[in-house]
Amino acid sequence: MSLKEVIRLAKQLSTVDKVRLIQQIAPDIERELTDKLSIHSRQSLWGLCADLGNAPSTE
C-alpha cells in the first residue's frame, strides 16, 4: 500500500477516527525518533571547536 493510498483512506475517516489514528501513531513516531537520537552521540561544544586550535591569548 502506498502513502497516497493511506492518505486517501485516512481522509475518509470521521474526525473522531482521525484523532484516534493520530493518538495511536504518535507514540510509535516518538519512539522511533527517540531511538534515532540516542544512537547518535552528541559532541560537546569544546569538541566541535577542537579543530580551530588554541584560542588567542590576552597578549
mmCIF file of N, CA and C in Angstrom:
data_model
loop_
_atom_site.group_PDB
_atom_site.id
_atom_site.type_symbol
_atom_site.label_atom_id
_atom_site.label_comp_id
_atom_site.label_asym_id
_atom_site.label_seq_id
_atom_site.Cartn_x
_atom_site.Cartn_y
_atom_site.Cartn_z
ATOM 1 N N MET A 1 0.850 -1.160 0.000
ATOM 2 C CA MET A 1 0.000 0.000 0.000
ATOM 3 C C MET A 1 0.905 1.235 0.000
ATOM 4 N N SER A 2 0.595 2.196 -0.838
ATOM 5 C CA SER A 2 1.424 3.391 -0.941
ATOM 6 C C SER A 2 0.956 4.460 0.048
ATOM 7 N N LEU A 3 1.812 5.441 0.236
ATOM 8 C CA LEU A 3 1.474 6.549 1.127
ATOM 9 C C LEU A 3 0.236 7.285 0.629
ATOM 10 N N LYS A 4 0.130 7.469 -0.683
ATOM 11 C CA LYS A 4 -1.042 8.156 -1.249
ATOM 12 C C LYS A 4 -2.328 7.413 -0.920
ATOM 13 N N GLU A 5 -2.278 6.094 -0.983
ATOM 14 C CA GLU A 5 -3.467 5.296 -0.660
ATOM 15 C C GLU A 5 -3.836 5.441 0.813
ATOM 16 N N VAL A 6 -2.836 5.435 1.672
ATOM 17 C CA VAL A 6 -3.086 5.580 3.110
ATOM 18 C C VAL A 6 -3.700 6.951 3.396
ATOM 19 N N ILE A 7 -3.167 7.980 2.778
ATOM 20 C CA ILE A 7 -3.701 9.335 2.981
ATOM 21 C C ILE A 7 -5.132 9.424 2.470
ATOM 22 N N ARG A 8 -5.384 8.827 1.312
ATOM 23 C CA ARG A 8 -6.738 8.854 0.753
ATOM 24 C C ARG A 8 -7.716 8.168 1.706
ATOM 25 N N LEU A 9 -7.319 7.032 2.262
ATOM 26 C CA LEU A 9 -8.179 6.323 3.204
ATOM 27 C C LEU A 9 -8.353 7.099 4.507
ATOM 28 N N ALA A 10 -7.286 7.714 4.990
ATOM 29 C CA ALA A 10 -7.352 8.474 6.237
ATOM 30 C C ALA A 10 -8.291 9.664 6.099
ATOM 31 N N LYS A 11 -8.314 10.280 4.927
ATOM 32 C CA LYS A 11 -9.197 11.427 4.701
ATOM 33 C C LYS A 11 -10.664 11.034 4.715
ATOM 34 N N GLN A 12 -10.938 9.765 4.499
ATOM 35 C CA GLN A 12 -12.322 9.285 4.510
ATOM 36 C C GLN A 12 -12.835 9.013 5.923
ATOM 37 N N LEU A 13 -11.941 9.009 6.899
ATOM 38 C CA LEU A 13 -12.329 8.751 8.283
ATOM 39 C C LEU A 13 -13.095 9.933 8.862
ATOM 40 N N SER A 14 -13.894 9.644 9.876
ATOM 41 C CA SER A 14 -14.551 10.729 10.606
ATOM 42 C C SER A 14 -13.493 11.480 11.410
ATOM 43 N N THR A 15 -13.846 12.658 11.864
ATOM 44 C CA THR A 15 -12.904 13.461 12.641
ATOM 45 C C THR A 15 -12.458 12.718 13.893
ATOM 46 N N VAL A 16 -13.366 12.065 14.546
ATOM 47 C CA VAL A 16 -13.040 11.315 15.766
ATOM 48 C C VAL A 16 -12.062 10.185 15.446
ATOM 49 N N ASP A 17 -12.292 9.482 14.354
ATOM 50 C CA ASP A 17 -11.389 8.397 13.978
ATOM 51 C C ASP A 17 -10.019 8.926 13.544
ATOM 52 N N LYS A 18 -9.976 10.106 12.940
ATOM 53 C CA LYS A 18 -8.689 10.718 12.586
ATOM 54 C C LYS A 18 -7.885 11.011 13.845
ATOM 55 N N VAL A 19 -8.557 11.512 14.871
ATOM 56 C CA VAL A 19 -7.888 11.792 16.148
ATOM 57 C C VAL A 19 -7.388 10.492 16.764
ATOM 58 N N ARG A 20 -8.195 9.456 16.726
ATOM 59 C CA ARG A 20 -7.773 8.155 17.261
ATOM 60 C C ARG A 20 -6.572 7.603 16.499
ATOM 61 N N LEU A 21 -6.571 7.786 15.195
ATOM 62 C CA LEU A 21 -5.438 7.336 14.383
ATOM 63 C C LEU A 21 -4.163 8.046 14.801
ATOM 64 N N ILE A 22 -4.243 9.358 14.967
ATOM 65 C CA ILE A 22 -3.078 10.141 15.396
ATOM 66 C C ILE A 22 -2.613 9.694 16.770
ATOM 67 N N GLN A 23 -3.559 9.461 17.680
ATOM 68 C CA GLN A 23 -3.192 9.019 19.031
ATOM 69 C C GLN A 23 -2.490 7.669 19.014
ATOM 70 N N GLN A 24 -2.839 6.817 18.077
ATOM 71 C CA GLN A 24 -2.209 5.501 18.008
ATOM 72 C C GLN A 24 -0.865 5.554 17.302
ATOM 73 N N ILE A 25 -0.710 6.428 16.329
ATOM 74 C CA ILE A 25 0.520 6.511 15.548
ATOM 75 C C ILE A 25 1.594 7.351 16.242
ATOM 76 N N ALA A 26 1.206 8.411 16.941
ATOM 77 C CA ALA A 26 2.161 9.348 17.553
ATOM 78 C C ALA A 26 3.167 8.667 18.482
ATOM 79 N N PRO A 27 2.768 7.756 19.364
ATOM 80 C CA PRO A 27 3.770 7.112 20.234
ATOM 81 C C PRO A 27 4.827 6.328 19.451
ATOM 82 N N ASP A 28 4.418 5.700 18.352
ATOM 83 C CA ASP A 28 5.384 4.970 17.524
ATOM 84 C C ASP A 28 6.398 5.919 16.903
ATOM 85 N N ILE A 29 5.916 7.053 16.408
ATOM 86 C CA ILE A 29 6.806 8.041 15.802
ATOM 87 C C ILE A 29 7.760 8.595 16.853
ATOM 88 N N GLU A 30 7.234 8.902 18.026
ATOM 89 C CA GLU A 30 8.069 9.437 19.107
ATOM 90 C C GLU A 30 9.152 8.440 19.502
ATOM 91 N N ARG A 31 8.785 7.164 19.600
ATOM 92 C CA ARG A 31 9.743 6.126 19.977
ATOM 93 C C ARG A 31 10.836 5.993 18.899
ATOM 94 N N GLU A 32 10.450 6.023 17.631
ATOM 95 C CA GLU A 32 11.432 5.916 16.544
ATOM 96 C C GLU A 32 12.385 7.103 16.549
ATOM 97 N N LEU A 33 11.856 8.307 16.775
ATOM 98 C CA LEU A 33 12.713 9.494 16.817
ATOM 99 C C LEU A 33 13.656 9.450 18.012
ATOM 100 N N THR A 34 13.155 9.018 19.153
ATOM 101 C CA THR A 34 13.979 8.921 20.355
ATOM 102 C C THR A 34 15.091 7.901 20.154
ATOM 103 N N ASP A 35 14.765 6.772 19.527
ATOM 104 C CA ASP A 35 15.776 5.744 19.264
ATOM 105 C C ASP A 35 16.865 6.278 18.350
ATOM 106 N N LYS A 36 16.495 7.020 17.330
ATOM 107 C CA LYS A 36 17.484 7.564 16.398
ATOM 108 C C LYS A 36 18.363 8.603 17.071
ATOM 109 N N LEU A 37 17.787 9.422 17.949
ATOM 110 C CA LEU A 37 18.572 10.439 18.644
ATOM 111 C C LEU A 37 19.541 9.808 19.628
ATOM 112 N N SER A 38 19.143 8.722 20.265
ATOM 113 C CA SER A 38 20.023 8.092 21.251
ATOM 114 C C SER A 38 21.192 7.377 20.572
ATOM 115 N N ILE A 39 21.034 6.993 19.315
ATOM 116 C CA ILE A 39 22.113 6.321 18.583
ATOM 117 C C ILE A 39 23.260 7.287 18.315
ATOM 118 N N HIS A 40 22.925 8.508 17.945
ATOM 119 C CA HIS A 40 23.939 9.496 17.628
ATOM 120 C C HIS A 40 24.397 10.173 18.918
ATOM 121 N N SER A 41 25.650 9.937 19.272
ATOM 122 C CA SER A 41 26.144 10.583 20.480
ATOM 123 C C SER A 41 26.412 12.043 20.172
ATOM 124 N N ARG A 42 26.131 12.875 21.121
ATOM 125 C CA ARG A 42 26.316 14.304 20.924
ATOM 126 C C ARG A 42 27.718 14.703 21.336
ATOM 127 N N GLN A 43 28.317 15.566 20.555
ATOM 128 C CA GLN A 43 29.651 16.054 20.843
ATOM 129 C C GLN A 43 29.530 17.389 21.570
ATOM 130 N N SER A 44 30.394 17.601 22.553
ATOM 131 C CA SER A 44 30.345 18.841 23.306
ATOM 132 C C SER A 44 30.773 20.008 22.412
ATOM 133 N N LEU A 45 30.469 21.214 22.854
ATOM 134 C CA LEU A 45 30.883 22.400 22.100
ATOM 135 C C LEU A 45 32.400 22.500 22.023
ATOM 136 N N TRP A 46 33.078 22.077 23.090
ATOM 137 C CA TRP A 46 34.546 22.084 23.064
ATOM 138 C C TRP A 46 35.047 21.138 21.984
ATOM 139 N N GLY A 47 34.404 19.987 21.868
ATOM 140 C CA GLY A 47 34.799 19.022 20.851
ATOM 141 C C GLY A 47 34.539 19.526 19.437
ATOM 142 N N LEU A 48 33.444 20.257 19.276
ATOM 143 C CA LEU A 48 33.125 20.807 17.963
ATOM 144 C C LEU A 48 34.144 21.844 17.511
ATOM 145 N N CYS A 49 34.754 22.556 18.475
ATOM 146 C CA CYS A 49 35.709 23.637 18.155
ATOM 147 C C CYS A 49 37.153 23.156 18.201
ATOM 148 N N ALA A 50 37.387 21.873 18.461
ATOM 149 C CA ALA A 50 38.754 21.383 18.644
ATOM 150 C C ALA A 50 39.638 21.608 17.418
ATOM 151 N N ASP A 51 39.075 21.549 16.238
ATOM 152 C CA ASP A 51 39.881 21.708 15.025
ATOM 153 C C ASP A 51 40.291 23.153 14.773
ATOM 154 N N LEU A 52 39.788 24.083 15.580
ATOM 155 C CA LEU A 52 40.123 25.501 15.387
ATOM 156 C C LEU A 52 41.445 25.881 16.060
ATOM 157 N N GLY A 53 41.991 25.001 16.859
ATOM 158 C CA GLY A 53 43.253 25.264 17.528
ATOM 159 C C GLY A 53 43.050 26.027 18.818
ATOM 160 N N ASN A 54 44.168 26.561 19.346
ATOM 161 C CA ASN A 54 44.125 27.302 20.619
ATOM 162 C C ASN A 54 43.447 28.645 20.417
ATOM 163 N N ALA A 55 42.821 29.104 21.474
ATOM 164 C CA ALA A 55 42.181 30.413 21.453
ATOM 165 C C ALA A 55 43.256 31.493 21.569
ATOM 166 N N PRO A 56 43.016 32.663 21.027
ATOM 167 C CA PRO A 56 44.015 33.738 21.151
ATOM 168 C C PRO A 56 44.249 34.104 22.625
ATOM 169 N N SER A 57 45.475 34.387 22.967
ATOM 170 C CA SER A 57 45.777 34.768 24.349
ATOM 171 C C SER A 57 45.560 36.255 24.538
ATOM 172 N N THR A 58 45.652 36.702 25.762
ATOM 173 C CA THR A 58 45.473 38.123 26.056
ATOM 174 C C THR A 58 46.684 38.949 25.648
ATOM 175 N N GLU A 59 47.765 38.297 25.294
ATOM 176 C CA GLU A 59 48.989 39.000 24.930
ATOM 177 C C GLU A 59 48.948 39.552 23.525
#
